[in-house]
XYZ file of C-alpha atoms in Angstrom:
721
model
C -19.917 -29.082 -8.998
C -23.245 -28.239 -7.692
C -26.639 -29.335 -9.264
C -29.396 -27.639 -9.563
C -31.948 -29.029 -7.169
C -35.252 -27.953 -5.431
C -34.883 -24.614 -3.377
C -35.289 -24.881 0.510
C -38.269 -23.214 2.048
C -38.056 -20.008 4.054
C -37.725 -19.314 7.917
C -41.427 -18.541 8.362
C -40.535 -17.539 12.096
C -38.073 -15.184 10.800
C -40.344 -13.850 8.011
C -43.442 -13.635 10.564
C -41.139 -11.300 12.876
C -40.155 -9.456 10.027
C -43.746 -8.585 8.850
C -44.668 -7.599 12.452
C -41.822 -4.923 12.218
C -42.962 -4.007 8.432
C -46.804 -3.694 9.572
C -45.485 -1.097 12.242
C -43.868 1.044 9.911
C -46.844 0.957 7.325
C -47.891 4.449 7.493
C -44.449 6.053 7.308
C -43.173 3.867 4.513
C -46.401 4.809 2.407
C -45.604 8.230 2.886
C -42.034 7.803 1.445
C -43.138 5.495 -1.382
C -45.586 8.255 -2.491
C -42.710 11.034 -1.915
C -40.173 8.879 -4.021
C -43.087 7.976 -6.659
C -43.542 11.585 -7.535
C -40.245 13.081 -7.602
C -39.030 14.242 -10.836
C -36.666 12.117 -13.328
C -33.184 12.531 -12.628
C -34.045 14.241 -9.225
C -33.451 12.921 -5.512
C -36.163 14.167 -3.148
C -35.035 14.060 0.220
C -37.180 11.643 2.752
C -34.681 11.003 5.211
C -33.220 12.967 8.478
C -31.153 16.109 7.913
C -28.269 14.272 10.029
C -28.648 11.267 8.133
C -28.289 12.965 4.464
C -25.423 15.046 5.743
C -23.551 12.155 6.413
C -24.630 10.076 3.314
C -23.674 13.582 1.553
C -20.243 13.645 3.177
C -19.627 10.053 2.603
C -20.266 10.176 -1.162
C -18.166 13.732 -1.479
C -15.450 11.502 0.017
C -16.003 8.816 -2.349
C -15.795 11.006 -5.512
C -12.894 12.442 -4.526
C -11.006 9.206 -3.969
C -11.832 7.436 -7.220
C -12.199 10.469 -9.334
C -15.084 9.410 -11.241
C -16.848 12.971 -10.722
C -15.546 16.351 -10.625
C -16.780 17.796 -7.074
C -18.093 20.933 -9.323
C -20.063 18.595 -11.325
C -21.638 16.762 -7.940
C -23.010 20.045 -6.708
C -23.877 21.167 -10.137
C -21.900 24.182 -10.198
C -20.190 25.625 -13.295
C -16.964 23.602 -14.105
C -14.140 25.757 -12.888
C -11.325 26.075 -15.658
C -8.439 23.584 -15.278
C -5.035 24.989 -13.949
C -1.995 25.651 -16.192
C -1.152 22.439 -16.376
C -4.105 21.185 -17.683
C -5.164 18.593 -14.982
C -8.871 18.591 -13.795
C -9.840 20.046 -10.485
C -10.195 17.374 -7.856
C -10.280 19.390 -4.964
C -12.453 18.327 -2.258
C -15.779 20.443 -2.235
C -16.901 22.243 1.442
C -20.653 21.849 1.397
C -21.361 22.337 5.051
C -23.744 25.282 5.696
C -25.160 26.433 9.318
C -28.704 26.330 8.405
C -30.414 23.134 8.210
C -32.234 23.972 5.148
C -28.703 24.531 3.382
C -27.206 21.364 4.392
C -30.419 19.192 3.298
C -30.012 21.076 -0.132
C -26.809 20.269 -0.450
C -27.051 16.664 0.851
C -29.923 16.498 -1.977
C -27.896 17.843 -4.556
C -24.867 15.545 -3.947
C -27.365 12.170 -3.355
C -29.521 13.092 -6.343
C -26.181 13.920 -8.936
C -24.409 11.025 -7.822
C -27.259 8.736 -8.388
C -27.766 9.300 -11.718
C -24.231 10.133 -13.215
C -22.893 6.638 -13.064
C -19.928 5.850 -14.957
C -19.101 2.473 -16.762
C -16.931 1.977 -13.380
C -20.095 1.054 -11.421
C -20.282 -2.386 -13.545
C -16.769 -2.788 -13.166
C -16.370 -2.653 -9.699
C -19.794 -4.600 -9.328
C -18.119 -7.401 -11.169
C -15.414 -7.339 -8.749
C -17.672 -7.391 -6.181
C -19.562 -10.164 -7.129
C -16.516 -12.766 -7.226
C -16.486 -12.566 -3.759
C -20.167 -13.876 -3.284
C -20.731 -18.084 -3.128
C -23.256 -20.285 -2.682
C -23.427 -21.972 1.049
C -24.458 -25.796 0.771
C -24.876 -28.144 3.671
C -24.242 -31.640 2.964
C -24.036 -31.042 -0.821
C -27.535 -29.292 -0.634
C -27.807 -25.315 -1.762
C -28.723 -23.531 1.714
C -27.971 -20.026 1.187
C -25.809 -17.032 -0.077
C -22.662 -16.047 1.723
C -20.012 -13.709 0.825
C -16.120 -12.945 1.739
C -15.386 -10.438 4.388
C -11.979 -11.135 4.697
C -9.468 -13.344 2.669
C -10.669 -16.313 4.479
C -13.988 -15.575 6.734
C -17.213 -15.638 5.101
C -20.634 -14.123 6.352
C -24.217 -15.384 6.039
C -27.401 -15.842 7.930
C -27.571 -17.429 11.428
C -30.688 -19.565 10.139
C -28.294 -20.847 7.166
C -25.444 -21.695 9.719
C -26.993 -21.687 13.213
C -23.921 -23.666 15.004
C -20.630 -25.234 14.575
C -21.758 -28.582 13.667
C -23.994 -27.524 10.518
C -20.783 -25.039 9.374
C -18.864 -28.298 9.780
C -20.815 -29.863 7.339
C -21.217 -27.239 4.847
C -18.985 -25.596 2.077
C -18.664 -22.239 0.366
C -19.252 -22.800 -3.542
C -17.275 -20.300 -5.798
C -17.809 -19.689 -9.385
C -21.016 -21.095 -9.686
C -22.141 -18.906 -12.530
C -22.484 -18.486 -16.211
C -19.801 -17.791 -18.580
C -20.446 -15.285 -21.436
C -17.233 -16.754 -23.212
C -18.540 -20.434 -23.046
C -19.479 -23.226 -21.193
C -20.415 -22.845 -17.290
C -17.472 -22.089 -15.080
C -15.850 -24.828 -13.051
C -17.318 -24.386 -9.613
C -14.925 -24.176 -6.594
C -15.881 -25.749 -3.684
C -14.046 -24.459 -0.352
C -14.575 -26.345 3.243
C -15.790 -24.004 6.097
C -13.724 -24.185 9.123
C -15.587 -23.281 12.356
C -12.885 -24.808 14.536
C -10.605 -21.677 13.014
C -13.228 -19.242 13.679
C -16.578 -19.104 14.332
C -19.251 -16.290 15.749
C -23.027 -16.515 15.395
C -26.042 -14.459 16.683
C -29.635 -15.572 16.198
C -31.468 -11.951 16.834
C -28.959 -9.983 14.277
C -29.073 -13.493 12.276
C -25.751 -13.753 11.135
C -22.744 -16.092 11.266
C -19.071 -15.638 10.496
C -17.025 -18.467 9.709
C -13.350 -19.031 8.483
C -13.158 -20.941 4.780
C -10.130 -23.015 4.421
C -7.732 -21.372 1.984
C -7.831 -23.863 -0.957
C -10.815 -25.522 -2.865
C -11.023 -29.054 -3.697
C -10.018 -28.239 -7.301
C -6.836 -26.246 -5.771
C -8.044 -22.568 -6.393
C -6.586 -20.235 -4.003
C -9.764 -18.329 -2.134
C -7.655 -14.958 -1.755
C -8.096 -14.922 -5.822
C -11.841 -13.932 -5.090
C -11.025 -10.761 -2.909
C -13.305 -9.745 -0.076
C -16.263 -7.271 0.942
C -15.103 -5.266 4.194
C -17.825 -4.567 6.734
C -17.639 -0.834 7.163
C -18.784 0.571 10.751
C -19.321 4.157 9.462
C -22.799 5.196 9.192
C -23.776 7.322 5.770
C -23.363 4.773 3.359
C -26.936 5.095 2.213
C -30.494 7.262 2.589
C -33.924 6.341 2.260
C -34.983 6.425 -1.323
C -31.571 5.738 -2.800
C -31.253 2.515 -5.105
C -29.749 -0.746 -3.842
C -28.042 -3.518 -5.747
C -27.879 -7.120 -4.449
C -25.940 -10.080 -5.581
C -27.220 -13.781 -5.025
C -27.928 -17.633 -5.467
C -31.497 -17.241 -5.398
C -33.055 -20.670 -5.087
C -29.694 -22.501 -4.991
C -29.267 -21.388 -8.726
C -26.423 -19.539 -10.353
C -25.179 -16.162 -9.231
C -27.597 -13.296 -10.324
C -27.613 -9.890 -9.611
C -30.550 -7.315 -8.892
C -29.429 -3.935 -9.728
C -30.810 -0.462 -9.102
C -34.298 -0.966 -9.479
C -34.651 -1.567 -5.942
C -35.090 1.126 -3.254
C -34.319 1.729 0.284
C -37.939 2.465 1.808
C -37.540 2.827 5.606
C -34.723 2.842 8.433
C -36.761 2.277 11.501
C -35.940 4.380 14.525
C -34.194 2.843 17.673
C -36.926 3.833 20.123
C -39.215 1.282 18.971
C -39.620 -1.960 21.438
C -39.073 -5.528 19.726
C -37.056 -8.242 20.131
C -34.870 -7.391 17.432
C -34.104 -3.831 17.783
C -35.860 -1.987 14.672
C -32.721 0.225 14.540
C -30.397 -2.906 13.651
C -33.006 -3.357 10.257
C -34.016 -1.765 7.068
C -36.905 -2.388 4.469
C -36.330 -2.123 1.028
C -37.659 -3.619 -2.317
C -35.529 -5.547 -4.424
C -35.752 -9.057 -6.484
C -34.972 -11.863 -4.167
C -36.049 -15.062 -3.697
C -35.554 -18.121 -1.426
C -32.101 -18.864 -1.234
C -31.189 -15.646 -1.402
C -30.618 -15.514 2.691
C -26.946 -14.246 3.076
C -26.699 -11.863 0.419
C -25.118 -8.582 0.282
C -27.028 -5.710 -0.205
C -24.931 -2.695 -1.584
C -25.096 0.926 -2.333
C -24.260 2.303 -5.947
C -20.438 2.659 -4.489
C -20.435 -1.377 -4.182
C -20.002 -0.519 -0.324
C -22.178 -3.522 1.477
C -24.821 -1.829 3.329
C -26.882 -4.785 4.589
C -27.086 -8.801 5.059
C -29.996 -9.724 3.473
C -32.079 -11.853 5.864
C -35.540 -12.631 5.260
C -38.202 -11.474 2.442
C -41.385 -9.797 4.214
C -44.888 -11.899 3.719
C -48.241 -10.327 2.705
C -50.389 -10.531 5.887
C -53.815 -9.901 6.883
C -54.833 -7.797 9.850
C -54.345 -10.442 12.522
C -50.839 -10.923 11.050
C -51.390 -14.051 9.115
C -49.761 -14.937 6.078
C -51.898 -14.693 2.876
C -51.755 -15.759 -0.749
C -52.722 -13.562 -3.879
C -56.430 -14.234 -3.086
C -56.297 -13.242 0.337
C -56.757 -16.624 2.168
C -54.704 -17.639 5.063
C -51.362 -19.882 3.999
C -50.777 -22.836 6.048
C -46.968 -23.451 7.340
C -46.883 -26.417 4.853
C -47.765 -24.393 2.010
C -44.970 -21.592 1.885
C -44.973 -21.956 -2.013
C -48.294 -19.781 -1.769
C -46.893 -17.096 0.152
C -47.070 -13.367 -1.467
C -44.065 -11.457 -0.732
C -44.055 -7.568 -0.519
C -40.712 -6.356 0.423
C -37.384 -7.410 2.213
C -35.565 -7.104 5.444
C -31.934 -6.887 5.843
C -29.941 -6.600 8.919
C -27.638 -3.265 9.000
C -24.299 -3.738 8.483
C -22.928 -0.844 11.157
C -24.968 -2.848 13.572
C -23.462 -6.076 12.821
C -20.218 -4.593 13.079
C -20.772 -3.060 16.382
C -22.005 -6.854 17.888
C -18.862 -8.055 16.374
C -16.187 -5.770 17.920
C -17.930 -5.645 21.198
C -18.360 -9.498 21.678
C -16.469 -11.409 24.424
C -15.101 -14.673 23.511
C -14.003 -17.255 25.829
C -11.468 -18.532 23.092
C -8.193 -16.156 23.031
C -7.710 -17.759 19.545
C -11.042 -16.564 18.063
C -10.768 -13.125 20.187
C -7.246 -12.892 18.245
C -8.942 -13.771 15.104
C -11.683 -11.210 15.533
C -9.676 -8.165 16.462
C -7.601 -8.780 13.144
C -10.816 -8.560 11.401
C -11.736 -5.275 13.056
C -8.285 -4.062 12.142
C -8.589 -5.311 8.656
C -12.302 -3.333 8.317
C -10.841 -0.194 9.708
C -8.122 0.103 7.132
C -10.625 -0.841 4.284
C -13.696 1.169 5.481
C -12.788 4.667 4.131
C -14.621 5.494 0.778
C -12.805 4.629 -2.651
C -10.383 2.374 -0.730
C -11.269 -0.490 -3.198
C -10.700 1.220 -6.627
C -7.357 2.810 -4.927
C -5.783 -0.511 -4.200
C -2.845 -1.848 -6.232
C -5.034 -3.894 -8.426
C -8.334 -3.617 -9.995
C -9.717 -6.998 -10.591
C -10.923 -7.734 -7.180
C -12.752 -5.414 -4.517
C -10.186 -5.143 -2.491
C -6.644 -6.159 -2.036
C -6.201 -6.571 1.979
C -3.126 -7.660 4.145
C -3.219 -11.459 4.610
C -3.752 -10.710 8.178
C -5.800 -14.005 8.949
C -4.214 -16.284 6.689
C -0.602 -15.621 6.074
C 2.346 -14.304 7.915
C 2.448 -10.566 7.657
C 5.281 -9.027 5.487
C 8.507 -7.835 6.865
C 8.269 -4.159 8.718
C 9.810 -1.615 6.464
C 13.335 -0.106 7.721
C 12.836 1.850 11.163
C 15.589 4.501 11.838
C 15.382 5.367 15.553
C 17.696 7.239 17.572
C 20.754 5.420 19.160
C 19.257 5.346 22.676
C 15.749 4.399 21.484
C 17.013 1.099 19.720
C 15.226 -1.784 20.953
C 11.821 -0.291 21.587
C 8.742 -1.948 21.148
C 6.900 0.829 18.379
C 7.086 -0.167 14.911
C 4.926 0.719 12.049
C 2.307 -1.192 11.167
C 3.870 -4.540 9.821
C 0.784 -5.467 7.588
C 0.902 -2.527 5.738
C 4.610 -1.715 4.928
C 3.633 0.188 1.827
C 1.486 2.509 3.723
C -1.462 1.703 1.204
C -4.139 0.694 3.468
C -3.787 3.358 6.373
C -7.663 5.186 6.609
C -5.870 8.611 7.441
C -7.737 11.284 8.816
C -11.748 10.901 8.018
C -13.584 14.135 6.936
C -16.932 12.620 7.950
C -15.905 12.064 11.285
C -18.465 14.385 13.020
C -21.477 13.661 11.092
C -20.741 17.013 9.143
C -17.823 17.230 6.538
C -14.495 18.382 8.095
C -11.925 18.381 5.184
C -8.462 18.831 5.474
C -7.249 22.573 4.833
C -6.130 23.223 1.286
C -2.828 25.239 0.700
C -3.831 28.274 -0.970
C -0.535 30.211 -0.559
C 2.636 28.404 -0.574
C 4.860 31.343 -0.485
C 6.212 29.547 3.030
C 6.856 26.331 0.856
C 5.425 24.085 -1.616
C 3.596 20.779 -0.465
C 5.953 17.687 -0.466
C 4.363 14.911 -2.855
C 4.645 11.499 -3.357
C 3.774 8.888 -6.076
C 1.657 10.660 -8.913
C 1.422 14.260 -7.142
C -0.202 12.845 -3.701
C 0.200 15.270 -0.782
C -1.885 13.741 1.865
C 0.154 11.571 4.152
C -2.402 8.938 5.710
C -2.057 7.311 8.796
C -4.017 5.590 11.440
C -6.669 8.143 12.517
C -4.893 10.916 11.158
C -3.108 12.813 8.148
C -0.336 15.179 7.244
C 0.673 17.431 4.673
C 4.267 18.224 4.502
C 5.943 21.684 3.602
C 8.938 20.265 1.519
C 10.892 23.515 2.034
C 10.908 23.634 5.668
C 10.677 19.610 6.208
C 7.790 19.834 8.914
C 4.096 19.657 8.547
C 1.624 22.341 7.075
C -0.979 20.635 9.081
C -1.457 17.315 10.888
C -5.315 16.785 11.612
C -6.447 13.558 13.704
C -10.016 12.329 14.558
C -10.403 11.560 18.498
C -12.977 9.288 19.717
C -12.858 9.114 23.491
C -16.127 6.444 23.486
C -13.532 3.930 21.963
C -12.994 1.422 24.610
C -9.084 0.780 24.172
C -6.227 2.760 24.409
C -2.466 2.800 24.817
C -0.339 3.703 27.511
C 2.893 5.471 26.623
C 6.018 3.531 26.389
C 9.863 4.059 25.098
C 9.791 6.896 22.296
C 11.156 5.428 18.773
C 10.715 7.751 16.182
C 11.103 6.970 12.345
C 11.046 8.006 8.810
C 7.915 7.801 6.505
C 9.051 5.885 3.376
C 6.770 7.534 1.090
C 8.790 10.709 0.806
C 12.920 11.389 0.872
C 14.573 11.702 4.106
C 15.755 14.892 2.823
C 12.133 16.460 3.188
C 11.725 14.927 6.881
C 13.318 16.792 9.946
C 15.139 13.891 11.852
C 16.566 12.988 15.239
C 19.745 15.045 14.515
C 17.970 18.447 14.952
C 16.679 17.257 18.432
C 20.200 16.313 20.126
C 22.063 18.243 22.928
C 19.411 21.087 23.398
C 16.260 21.924 25.045
C 14.082 21.110 21.894
C 11.668 18.266 22.453
C 10.524 16.080 19.715
C 7.178 17.353 19.665
C 3.929 15.382 18.593
C 1.916 17.712 16.468
C -0.851 14.916 16.474
C -0.797 13.989 20.214
C -0.072 10.270 20.646
C -3.085 10.324 23.443
C -5.219 11.511 20.984
C -4.624 9.191 17.917
C -4.123 6.188 20.293
C -7.640 5.016 20.436
C -9.408 1.980 18.647
C -12.437 -0.434 19.132
C -9.672 -2.772 19.361
C -6.384 -3.051 21.177
C -4.886 -3.752 17.896
C -6.345 -0.882 16.285
C -5.328 1.795 19.424
C -1.701 -0.173 19.008
C -1.424 0.612 15.358
C -2.487 4.147 16.009
C 0.074 4.648 18.602
C 3.075 3.534 16.729
C 2.126 5.719 13.558
C 2.200 8.995 15.687
C 6.069 8.545 16.131
C 6.787 9.052 12.143
C 9.006 12.520 11.966
C 6.604 14.067 9.496
C 4.178 14.194 12.772
C 7.249 15.822 14.801
C 8.032 19.561 15.286
C 10.983 21.172 17.641
C 8.911 22.440 20.670
C 11.098 23.834 23.932
C 10.416 21.394 26.695
C 8.669 23.735 28.976
C 6.350 24.779 25.890
C 5.750 20.799 24.894
C 5.138 19.304 28.674
C 1.847 19.807 30.478
C 3.625 18.956 33.874
C 6.390 21.556 33.336
C 3.554 23.994 32.088
C 1.395 23.633 34.936
C 4.343 23.711 37.261
C 4.772 27.472 36.204
C 1.635 28.111 36.054
C 0.570 28.152 32.407
C -2.088 27.211 30.260
C -0.403 25.652 27.405
C -1.288 22.919 24.546
C -1.661 20.169 26.903
C -3.569 22.075 29.354
C -5.922 23.729 26.410
C -6.690 20.903 24.945
C -7.455 18.860 27.896
C -9.883 21.847 28.433
C -11.596 20.821 25.427
C -11.283 17.304 25.554
C -13.344 17.528 28.600
C -16.062 19.478 26.903
C -15.876 16.815 24.144
C -16.555 14.353 26.803
C -19.529 15.969 28.262
C -21.097 16.018 24.650
C -20.596 12.795 21.974
C -16.739 12.227 22.742
C -15.738 12.917 19.270
C -13.665 15.857 17.740
C -11.078 16.691 14.961
C -8.140 18.549 15.915
C -5.967 20.297 13.095
C -2.246 21.214 14.502
C 0.803 23.059 12.858
C 3.593 25.229 13.205
C 3.659 28.927 11.737
C 6.062 29.441 9.532
C 7.574 33.165 9.002
C 10.366 34.733 7.586
C 11.680 35.814 11.161
C 12.009 32.053 12.354
C 15.228 31.336 14.235
C 18.144 29.327 12.047
C 19.113 26.496 13.736
C 22.301 24.088 12.232
C 22.460 25.849 9.428
C 19.832 24.606 6.802
C 17.024 24.475 9.490
C 14.713 27.210 11.028
C 12.664 26.494 14.216
C 9.089 27.607 14.274
C 8.578 30.523 16.880
C 4.875 29.546 17.014
C 2.237 26.999 16.831
C -1.207 26.879 16.061
C -4.226 24.665 16.904
C -7.833 24.054 15.721
C -10.343 22.126 17.484
C -13.630 21.246 15.871
C -16.605 19.574 17.688
C -20.389 19.290 18.264
C -21.109 21.074 21.663
C -23.463 20.293 24.282
C -26.066 22.395 22.594
C -25.518 20.193 19.212
C -23.825 23.301 17.527
C -20.862 22.561 15.377
C -17.733 24.484 16.421
C -14.454 25.425 15.382
C -11.806 26.812 17.986
C -8.600 28.291 16.685
C -5.548 28.813 18.989
C -1.821 30.421 18.537
C 0.873 29.927 21.113
C 4.431 31.584 20.589
C 7.594 30.156 21.980
C 9.719 32.660 20.462
C 11.197 33.910 23.779
C 12.229 30.308 24.900
C 14.199 28.989 21.942
C 16.203 32.395 22.290
C 18.587 30.542 24.396
C 16.569 30.979 27.304
C 17.277 27.784 29.213
C 14.325 25.799 30.817
C 15.290 26.177 34.264
C 15.642 30.228 33.943
C 12.068 30.519 33.024
C 10.020 32.710 35.627
C 6.821 34.587 35.620
C 8.323 37.404 33.941
C 8.131 35.425 30.737
C 4.589 34.281 31.132
C 3.261 36.853 28.566
C 5.701 35.203 25.850
C 3.977 31.844 26.619
C 0.473 32.881 26.918
C -1.993 31.307 24.215
C -4.345 33.471 22.493
C -7.592 32.429 20.588
C -7.876 33.950 17.420
C -10.455 33.732 14.450
C -10.122 30.886 12.448
C -10.189 33.474 9.447
C -7.107 35.166 10.959
C -5.573 31.551 11.577
C -5.798 30.872 7.324
C -4.192 34.306 6.792
C -1.055 33.096 9.141
C -0.996 29.841 7.416
C -1.821 29.994 4.083
C -4.475 27.433 4.421
C -8.270 27.419 3.711
C -10.237 26.051 6.451
C -13.462 26.469 4.338
C -16.893 26.304 6.152
C -14.893 25.741 9.629
C -14.673 29.484 9.773
C -18.419 29.496 9.851
C -18.457 27.306 13.173
C -16.052 30.001 14.718
C -17.753 31.291 18.106
C -15.373 34.341 17.510
C -16.645 35.108 14.186
C -18.803 38.405 13.631
C -22.638 37.508 14.290
C -22.041 34.665 16.048
C -24.407 33.483 18.853
C -20.906 32.626 20.720
C -19.674 35.819 21.871
C -21.042 39.500 22.123
C -19.967 41.822 19.531
C -18.230 44.163 21.933
C -15.525 41.229 22.599
C -15.212 41.132 19.075
C -13.732 44.688 18.712
C -9.997 44.901 17.061
C -8.063 42.462 17.299
C -10.975 40.196 17.565
C -8.452 37.820 19.743
C -8.513 36.716 23.592
C -5.701 36.432 25.764
C -6.280 32.956 27.812
C -4.662 32.776 31.112
C -6.800 30.285 32.692
C -9.384 27.453 31.035
C -12.624 29.670 31.936
C -11.273 32.212 29.445
C -11.772 29.984 26.384
C -14.986 31.212 24.197
C -17.048 27.882 23.157
């Protein structure tokens, strides 16, 4: 058991560097502090950039929808809508995107302000669970700092706490060093560190990741404490919001500093410094020596920073001073006055980890498993929707135990033996992050089905309709056994992708097979098993493992739709002189590469009463649609909708007989997003406002908008952006 001993001293070199960064931003921080100090009670005054506020609002919106802690109407301060006939509350995601920056800022202000003030008791419940993953780092039996589990058997702390493998070998992670309201203090569990299993450190970013042995000296399992994932996405915090910190101050029992602490500054990335200022932020919170390595949380208990130093008070020359203004020598650190804190931003730490090149393949494989784990655990609300609630998350045992057996795969006969398989670490499909509606920095939610005359949504579990996969999500039409929509996030900046191999399709075990059109409908005919979400679009990643999981997930029957072979295959289409789906999206992809490399693509069939019956109980769609959302080269949000028919080709016209006379039937048409909504029964929300074909848009002249307000596309140059 750890005894309370005198606390270790601060790292003065790190503190001086933080003080220098603090002084550089004094004017900006003071203005922020004045603004925040004068804001009305219960009101959030925006002091951050519009873009960061929009990212923050989007993530809060996702989080609230995920845990159902707040009705979306309440978040925006809107009148509550009456519940539907069944009496259930309306939990549909609110679309708060507005084309004007002032409206975006207003919506973000309302979401952040109201969410900050309306905390349920769940805030405390999740906080207790988060605290379980925080422990005390000891070196040769003496307290050395705080650390927290970021995987089932990996702990994160500061580099100045564990600077090298030798120190780590002599160190341990002590858990349950805390008071017990039910009686005597808990028995401390000491877990040896295992840097030979995994070790990664960086002095400028002041962090160390190290493996922890799975069992304590008292026989306790480390996995019982859960873990706190590192989340790459921005939008976890905005300047002025409260912060929370769990720590072992001075090597004492675990303590919490809750909410009476504010993020004061997020320095920009254009200031020269040995440690890029963009990697840190400054905040108020109650910390002491020994708090190094503590997790800094937002109100949703997502880790936003790694605490690494207090900021000492200094004079004009940069010398540290005491409360009377006298210079403090290094030998008397107890006289230092601490005026703020500096933390390392988790999003920047994450970037370093996934780009680091290991010489040891074994270390690299552990890092890849970490990234895959954090990717799965990174979507808002993931912790609260896990199967069990007593720990903050319940991960796959990717780093400690062999993965569970994969679910049964139902391949076509000629595909047996292919390497493609669904994620073996997630057989229940519980940890797939799905389509991210904050991917572009502005909300791009899944559409809502507002007219179910074409068929009801397929649901599973307790009425869940969204089927989440790696990088994409699907909403299924239960009557037609095909997707209403398959929506994917595409990141062309990602360094890893997967080349296509042998196709192997499989059913999604969350839905009955009778609700999924399987391989029998594609045999002995010119119909291709056409991906709705293109394999190339989803098969990206910041690790090879992430890209492979996403690639394999595209081969679910839920992402498949019958498409004529000429319609579906870009090479054949090009040979006929056609601009078809593959060519069309490639043209928009090129545009995205010229901007920020990211786009969101929504795909689906058009269900009509005229669809051709095939094999008794199945109807083949005669047309398909696509909606592409992106930020263009002028930083404008854009949403482009398209329709393409295959009706002539599925009326028994052989592929080899396809001739120029049939070009018209294959010609894609760019249509208004509002028109697409009417054709599909889907509500695309504010994406309609991003449409260059919308009346009053600056993307196209009003003359072009005359009825029928659609554009026939015979070449890429015809596309209106």
